[in-house]
Short mmCIF file of C-alpha atoms in Angstrom, two decimals:
data_model
loop_
_atom_site.label_atom_id
_atom_site.label_comp_id
_atom_site.label_asym_id
_atom_site.label_seq_id
_atom_site.Cartn_x
_atom_site.Cartn_y
_atom_site.Cartn_z
CA MET A 3 63.92 -23.54 -150.43
CA GLU A 4 61.81 -26.14 -152.64
CA ARG A 5 62.74 -28.47 -149.70
CA ASP A 6 61.53 -26.53 -146.83
CA ASP A 7 58.18 -25.84 -149.09
CA ASP A 8 58.42 -29.86 -150.05
CA TYR A 9 58.55 -29.86 -145.67
CA ASN A 10 55.91 -27.63 -145.09
CA SER A 11 53.25 -29.37 -147.40
CA GLU A 12 54.02 -32.72 -145.91
CA LYS A 13 53.32 -31.24 -142.55
CA ILE A 14 49.82 -29.82 -143.78
CA LYS A 15 49.19 -33.43 -145.30
CA ASN A 16 50.21 -35.08 -141.85
CA GLY A 17 48.08 -32.83 -139.67
CA VAL A 18 51.21 -31.48 -138.37
CA GLN A 19 51.38 -28.34 -139.44
CA THR A 20 47.67 -27.11 -136.92
CA ALA A 21 49.64 -29.01 -134.10
CA GLY A 22 52.87 -26.65 -134.72
CA THR A 23 50.78 -23.13 -133.82
CA PRO A 24 50.05 -22.07 -130.67
CA GLU A 25 46.06 -22.42 -131.43
CA GLY A 26 46.84 -25.86 -132.84
CA GLU A 27 48.75 -26.46 -129.21
CA MET A 28 45.87 -25.41 -127.35
CA GLU A 29 43.12 -27.65 -128.85
CA ASN A 30 44.90 -30.71 -128.48
CA ARG A 31 46.13 -30.22 -124.60
CA GLU A 32 42.50 -29.46 -124.39
CA TYR A 33 41.41 -32.76 -126.58
CA LEU A 34 43.86 -35.03 -124.40
CA THR A 35 42.55 -33.64 -121.44
CA GLU A 36 38.64 -33.99 -122.34
CA GLY A 37 39.99 -37.75 -122.55
CA LYS A 38 41.96 -37.91 -119.43
CA ASP A 39 39.14 -36.43 -117.18
CA PHE A 40 36.71 -39.59 -117.86
CA PHE A 41 37.90 -41.43 -115.07
CA PRO A 42 36.03 -44.40 -115.70
CA ALA A 43 36.69 -45.06 -119.57
CA SER A 44 38.78 -42.26 -121.11
CA SER A 45 38.89 -43.74 -124.42
CA ALA A 46 34.88 -43.40 -124.52
CA ALA A 47 34.67 -39.75 -123.73
CA GLU A 48 37.35 -39.27 -126.47
CA ASN A 49 35.55 -41.04 -129.07
CA TRP A 50 32.18 -39.42 -127.74
CA HIS A 51 33.91 -35.59 -127.69
CA GLY A 52 35.36 -36.27 -130.88
CA ASN A 53 32.98 -37.83 -133.22
CA ARG A 54 30.16 -35.23 -131.74
CA ILE A 55 27.18 -37.82 -131.85
CA ASN A 56 23.57 -36.51 -131.66
CA PRO A 57 21.95 -37.60 -128.51
CA LYS A 58 18.64 -38.15 -130.17
CA LYS A 59 19.89 -40.74 -132.46
CA GLY A 60 23.24 -41.83 -130.79
CA PHE A 61 21.45 -44.18 -127.89
CA THR A 62 24.37 -46.83 -127.77
CA GLY A 63 26.52 -43.78 -128.58
CA TYR A 64 25.89 -41.88 -125.41
CA LEU A 65 25.21 -44.83 -123.17
CA ARG A 66 29.00 -46.01 -123.93
CA PHE A 67 29.98 -42.58 -122.86
CA ILE A 68 27.58 -42.20 -119.85
CA TRP A 69 27.26 -45.87 -118.42
CA PRO A 70 30.13 -45.95 -115.68
CA TYR A 71 28.71 -43.19 -113.93
CA ALA A 72 25.18 -44.80 -114.14
CA LEU A 73 26.75 -48.09 -112.96
CA LEU A 74 28.19 -46.35 -110.03
CA MET A 75 24.52 -45.11 -109.28
CA ALA A 76 23.24 -48.23 -109.72
CA PHE A 77 25.88 -49.89 -106.85
CA ILE A 78 25.06 -47.01 -104.70
CA PHE A 79 21.09 -47.56 -105.08
CA PHE A 80 21.46 -51.43 -104.26
CA VAL A 81 24.32 -50.78 -101.55
CA PHE A 82 21.69 -48.67 -99.69
CA LEU A 83 18.60 -50.96 -100.40
CA PHE A 84 20.58 -53.96 -98.86
CA ILE A 85 20.89 -51.27 -95.61
CA GLY A 86 17.27 -50.38 -95.43
CA TYR A 87 16.12 -54.14 -96.23
CA ASN A 88 18.49 -54.98 -92.91
CA SER A 89 17.83 -51.88 -90.99
CA ALA A 90 14.06 -53.22 -91.69
CA ALA A 91 14.61 -56.87 -90.45
CA SER A 92 16.92 -54.96 -87.01
CA PHE A 93 14.62 -51.88 -86.24
CA PRO A 94 11.06 -53.53 -87.16
CA SER A 95 9.51 -50.74 -85.39
CA MET A 96 11.22 -48.13 -87.54
CA ALA A 97 10.16 -50.26 -90.58
CA GLU A 98 6.31 -50.13 -89.12
CA THR A 99 6.52 -46.41 -89.33
CA LEU A 100 7.84 -45.69 -92.93
CA ARG A 101 4.93 -48.10 -94.04
CA GLU A 102 1.84 -45.84 -91.98
CA SER A 103 3.55 -43.07 -93.61
CA PHE A 104 3.65 -44.19 -97.08
CA SER A 105 0.14 -46.14 -96.83
CA SER A 106 -1.13 -42.59 -95.76
CA ARG A 107 0.48 -41.00 -98.13
CA PHE A 108 -0.41 -42.78 -101.32
CA ALA A 109 -3.84 -44.52 -100.24
CA SER A 110 -5.69 -42.32 -102.19
CA ILE A 111 -4.11 -42.14 -104.79
CA MET A 112 -5.42 -45.68 -105.34
CA THR A 113 -8.57 -45.10 -105.31
CA MET A 114 -8.01 -43.37 -108.13
CA ASN A 115 -8.75 -43.63 -111.97
CA PRO A 116 -6.24 -46.18 -113.40
CA LEU A 117 -4.79 -43.20 -115.95
CA ILE A 118 -4.87 -40.72 -112.96
CA ILE A 119 -2.72 -43.43 -111.17
CA MET A 120 -0.29 -44.14 -114.14
CA LEU A 121 0.07 -40.38 -114.71
CA THR A 122 1.05 -40.19 -111.00
CA ILE A 123 3.56 -42.61 -111.37
CA PHE A 124 4.58 -41.03 -114.85
CA LEU A 125 5.14 -37.50 -113.59
CA ASN A 126 6.82 -38.63 -110.09
CA ASN A 127 9.38 -40.89 -111.75
CA ALA A 128 10.00 -37.74 -114.34
CA PHE A 129 10.21 -34.83 -111.69
CA LEU A 130 12.52 -37.55 -109.33
CA SER A 131 14.92 -38.18 -112.90
CA LEU A 132 15.00 -35.11 -113.73
CA LEU A 133 16.06 -33.40 -110.33
CA PHE A 134 18.66 -35.93 -110.32
CA LEU A 135 20.14 -34.47 -113.73
CA VAL A 136 19.78 -31.15 -113.08
CA LEU A 137 20.87 -31.18 -109.51
CA GLY A 138 24.24 -32.70 -110.44
CA LEU A 139 25.30 -29.01 -110.83
CA ALA A 140 26.34 -29.40 -107.46
CA LEU A 141 29.51 -31.05 -107.72
CA GLY A 142 27.48 -34.19 -108.18
CA ILE A 143 26.58 -34.50 -104.23
CA LEU A 144 23.04 -34.06 -104.25
CA PRO A 145 22.19 -37.33 -107.21
CA ILE A 146 24.21 -39.32 -104.79
CA LEU A 147 21.90 -38.73 -101.44
CA PHE A 148 19.03 -38.92 -103.61
CA VAL A 149 19.68 -42.32 -105.05
CA ALA A 150 21.04 -43.51 -101.88
CA PHE A 151 17.82 -42.62 -99.79
CA ASN A 152 15.49 -43.72 -102.29
CA GLY A 153 17.37 -47.48 -102.02
CA TYR A 154 17.13 -47.13 -98.47
CA VAL A 155 13.36 -46.86 -98.87
CA VAL A 156 12.88 -49.15 -101.25
CA GLY A 157 14.75 -51.64 -99.18
CA VAL A 158 12.65 -51.18 -95.84
CA ILE A 159 9.20 -51.63 -98.11
CA VAL A 160 10.66 -54.66 -99.46
CA TYR A 161 11.38 -56.43 -96.50
CA LEU A 162 7.70 -55.57 -95.15
CA ILE A 163 6.64 -56.99 -98.35
CA ALA A 164 8.76 -59.76 -98.32
CA GLN A 165 7.37 -60.52 -94.89
CA GLU A 166 3.49 -60.65 -96.33
CA ARG A 167 3.65 -62.25 -99.78
CA GLY A 168 7.26 -63.26 -99.83
CA LEU A 169 10.21 -62.97 -102.51
CA LEU A 170 8.41 -63.88 -105.69
CA PHE A 171 5.46 -61.74 -105.28
CA ILE A 172 8.56 -58.59 -104.72
CA LEU A 173 10.22 -60.04 -107.82
CA PHE A 174 7.00 -60.35 -110.04
CA GLY A 175 5.79 -56.73 -109.15
CA LEU A 176 8.94 -55.05 -109.49
CA LEU A 177 10.84 -56.94 -112.67
CA PRO A 178 7.74 -55.85 -115.37
CA HIS A 179 8.09 -52.36 -115.22
CA GLY A 180 11.35 -52.35 -112.68
CA ILE A 181 13.68 -53.63 -115.71
CA LEU A 182 12.60 -50.11 -117.54
CA GLU A 183 12.14 -47.90 -115.01
CA LEU A 184 15.52 -48.41 -112.54
CA PRO A 185 18.07 -48.10 -115.74
CA MET A 186 16.44 -44.75 -116.71
CA VAL A 187 16.61 -43.25 -113.56
CA PHE A 188 20.47 -44.51 -113.06
CA LEU A 189 21.17 -43.03 -116.17
CA ALA A 190 19.06 -39.49 -115.45
CA ALA A 191 21.67 -39.82 -112.07
CA GLY A 192 24.44 -40.77 -114.26
CA ILE A 193 24.56 -37.87 -116.21
CA GLY A 194 24.09 -35.46 -113.12
CA LEU A 195 26.98 -37.32 -111.51
CA ARG A 196 29.17 -36.27 -114.94
CA LEU A 197 27.67 -33.31 -114.90
CA GLY A 198 28.85 -32.37 -110.96
CA TYR A 199 32.52 -34.29 -112.37
CA GLN A 200 32.35 -31.35 -115.20
CA VAL A 201 31.86 -28.38 -112.31
CA PHE A 202 34.59 -30.05 -110.03
CA SER A 203 37.24 -30.24 -113.07
CA ALA A 204 36.46 -26.62 -113.58
CA LEU A 205 36.88 -25.16 -110.39
CA ILE A 206 40.31 -26.52 -110.56
CA GLY A 207 41.01 -25.02 -113.59
CA ARG A 208 40.75 -28.08 -116.36
CA PRO A 209 38.98 -27.56 -119.69
CA THR A 210 35.56 -28.86 -119.70
CA HIS A 211 31.85 -28.16 -121.39
CA ILE A 212 29.82 -28.02 -119.04
CA LYS A 213 26.89 -26.37 -121.47
CA ARG A 214 27.51 -28.29 -123.81
CA GLU A 215 27.20 -31.70 -121.87
CA PHE A 216 24.00 -30.32 -119.75
CA LYS A 217 22.36 -29.68 -122.93
CA GLU A 218 23.16 -33.22 -124.75
CA GLY A 219 22.20 -34.19 -120.87
CA LEU A 220 18.37 -33.02 -121.31
CA ILE A 221 18.14 -33.97 -125.12
CA PHE A 222 18.92 -37.76 -123.99
CA TYR A 223 16.95 -37.11 -121.29
CA PHE A 224 14.04 -35.35 -123.09
CA HIS A 225 14.48 -38.14 -126.56
CA TRP A 226 15.04 -41.21 -124.50
CA ILE A 227 14.36 -41.36 -120.69
CA LEU A 228 11.45 -39.68 -120.77
CA PRO A 229 9.29 -41.69 -122.67
CA LEU A 230 10.56 -45.19 -121.40
CA LEU A 231 9.71 -43.75 -118.04
CA LEU A 232 6.13 -43.37 -119.19
CA VAL A 233 6.31 -46.85 -120.86
CA ALA A 234 7.23 -48.13 -117.44
CA ALA A 235 4.44 -46.18 -115.49
CA ILE A 236 1.86 -47.75 -117.87
CA ILE A 237 3.29 -51.34 -117.61
CA GLU A 238 3.09 -50.91 -113.62
CA THR A 239 -0.32 -49.66 -113.69
CA PHE A 240 -2.12 -52.10 -116.40
CA ILE A 241 0.13 -55.27 -116.84
CA THR A 242 2.21 -55.51 -113.00
CA PRO A 243 -1.76 -55.82 -111.10
CA ILE A 244 -2.47 -58.59 -113.67
CA ILE A 245 0.81 -60.57 -113.02
CA LEU A 246 0.69 -60.23 -109.37
CA SER A 247 -3.09 -61.54 -109.17
CA SER A 248 -1.72 -64.76 -110.30
CA VAL A 249 0.72 -65.31 -107.69
#
């Protein structure tokens, strides 16, 4: 009897007792499944869910969790940017039509007060990023389509500007604010893609934490992505024109 008691005490001490109960077995299965469902880096997901890092404070921790999805979105964007660039070179009339459409759309904005221009850029990027995140719940399809479309349009515009002003002008025009803006957009779209993957996992009967991950994604968006998009808009409005004037 004493030997059984010692054995039970040893099991509890080593953390085995809970695994022997039905509740413990369910917790272990769920924990293992969570680690496996994170297809690009299972250890990152396991550590994230295990440690429960606060997205407000754990910027690098959340990045380690979401970076594969954001990287995939960046890849899609640049692939379609390349496609758009080559399409504009192959079909100049299509590129000119797109340029006229954008010119008529933004001509009135560019004549406004710089502060209004900055707010317009910021609100546009903030809305698109939030849209990428939220619409990821539709199996992650819509963020992929939106990122692909925007990459294509940017590719066409880059081609048109390169023909007139050269690639150096584009580099100085995009790099100062793009180094902040693009990663934030990719992160928002990456969160949306992760949420879409979670919805898909739920549909096929795997345990997920969609509500929790959606909440954490929104916290990260409002605490980190939104402020950095504001900084990018300020740079694009007030600093980029100064740089371009010297090119």
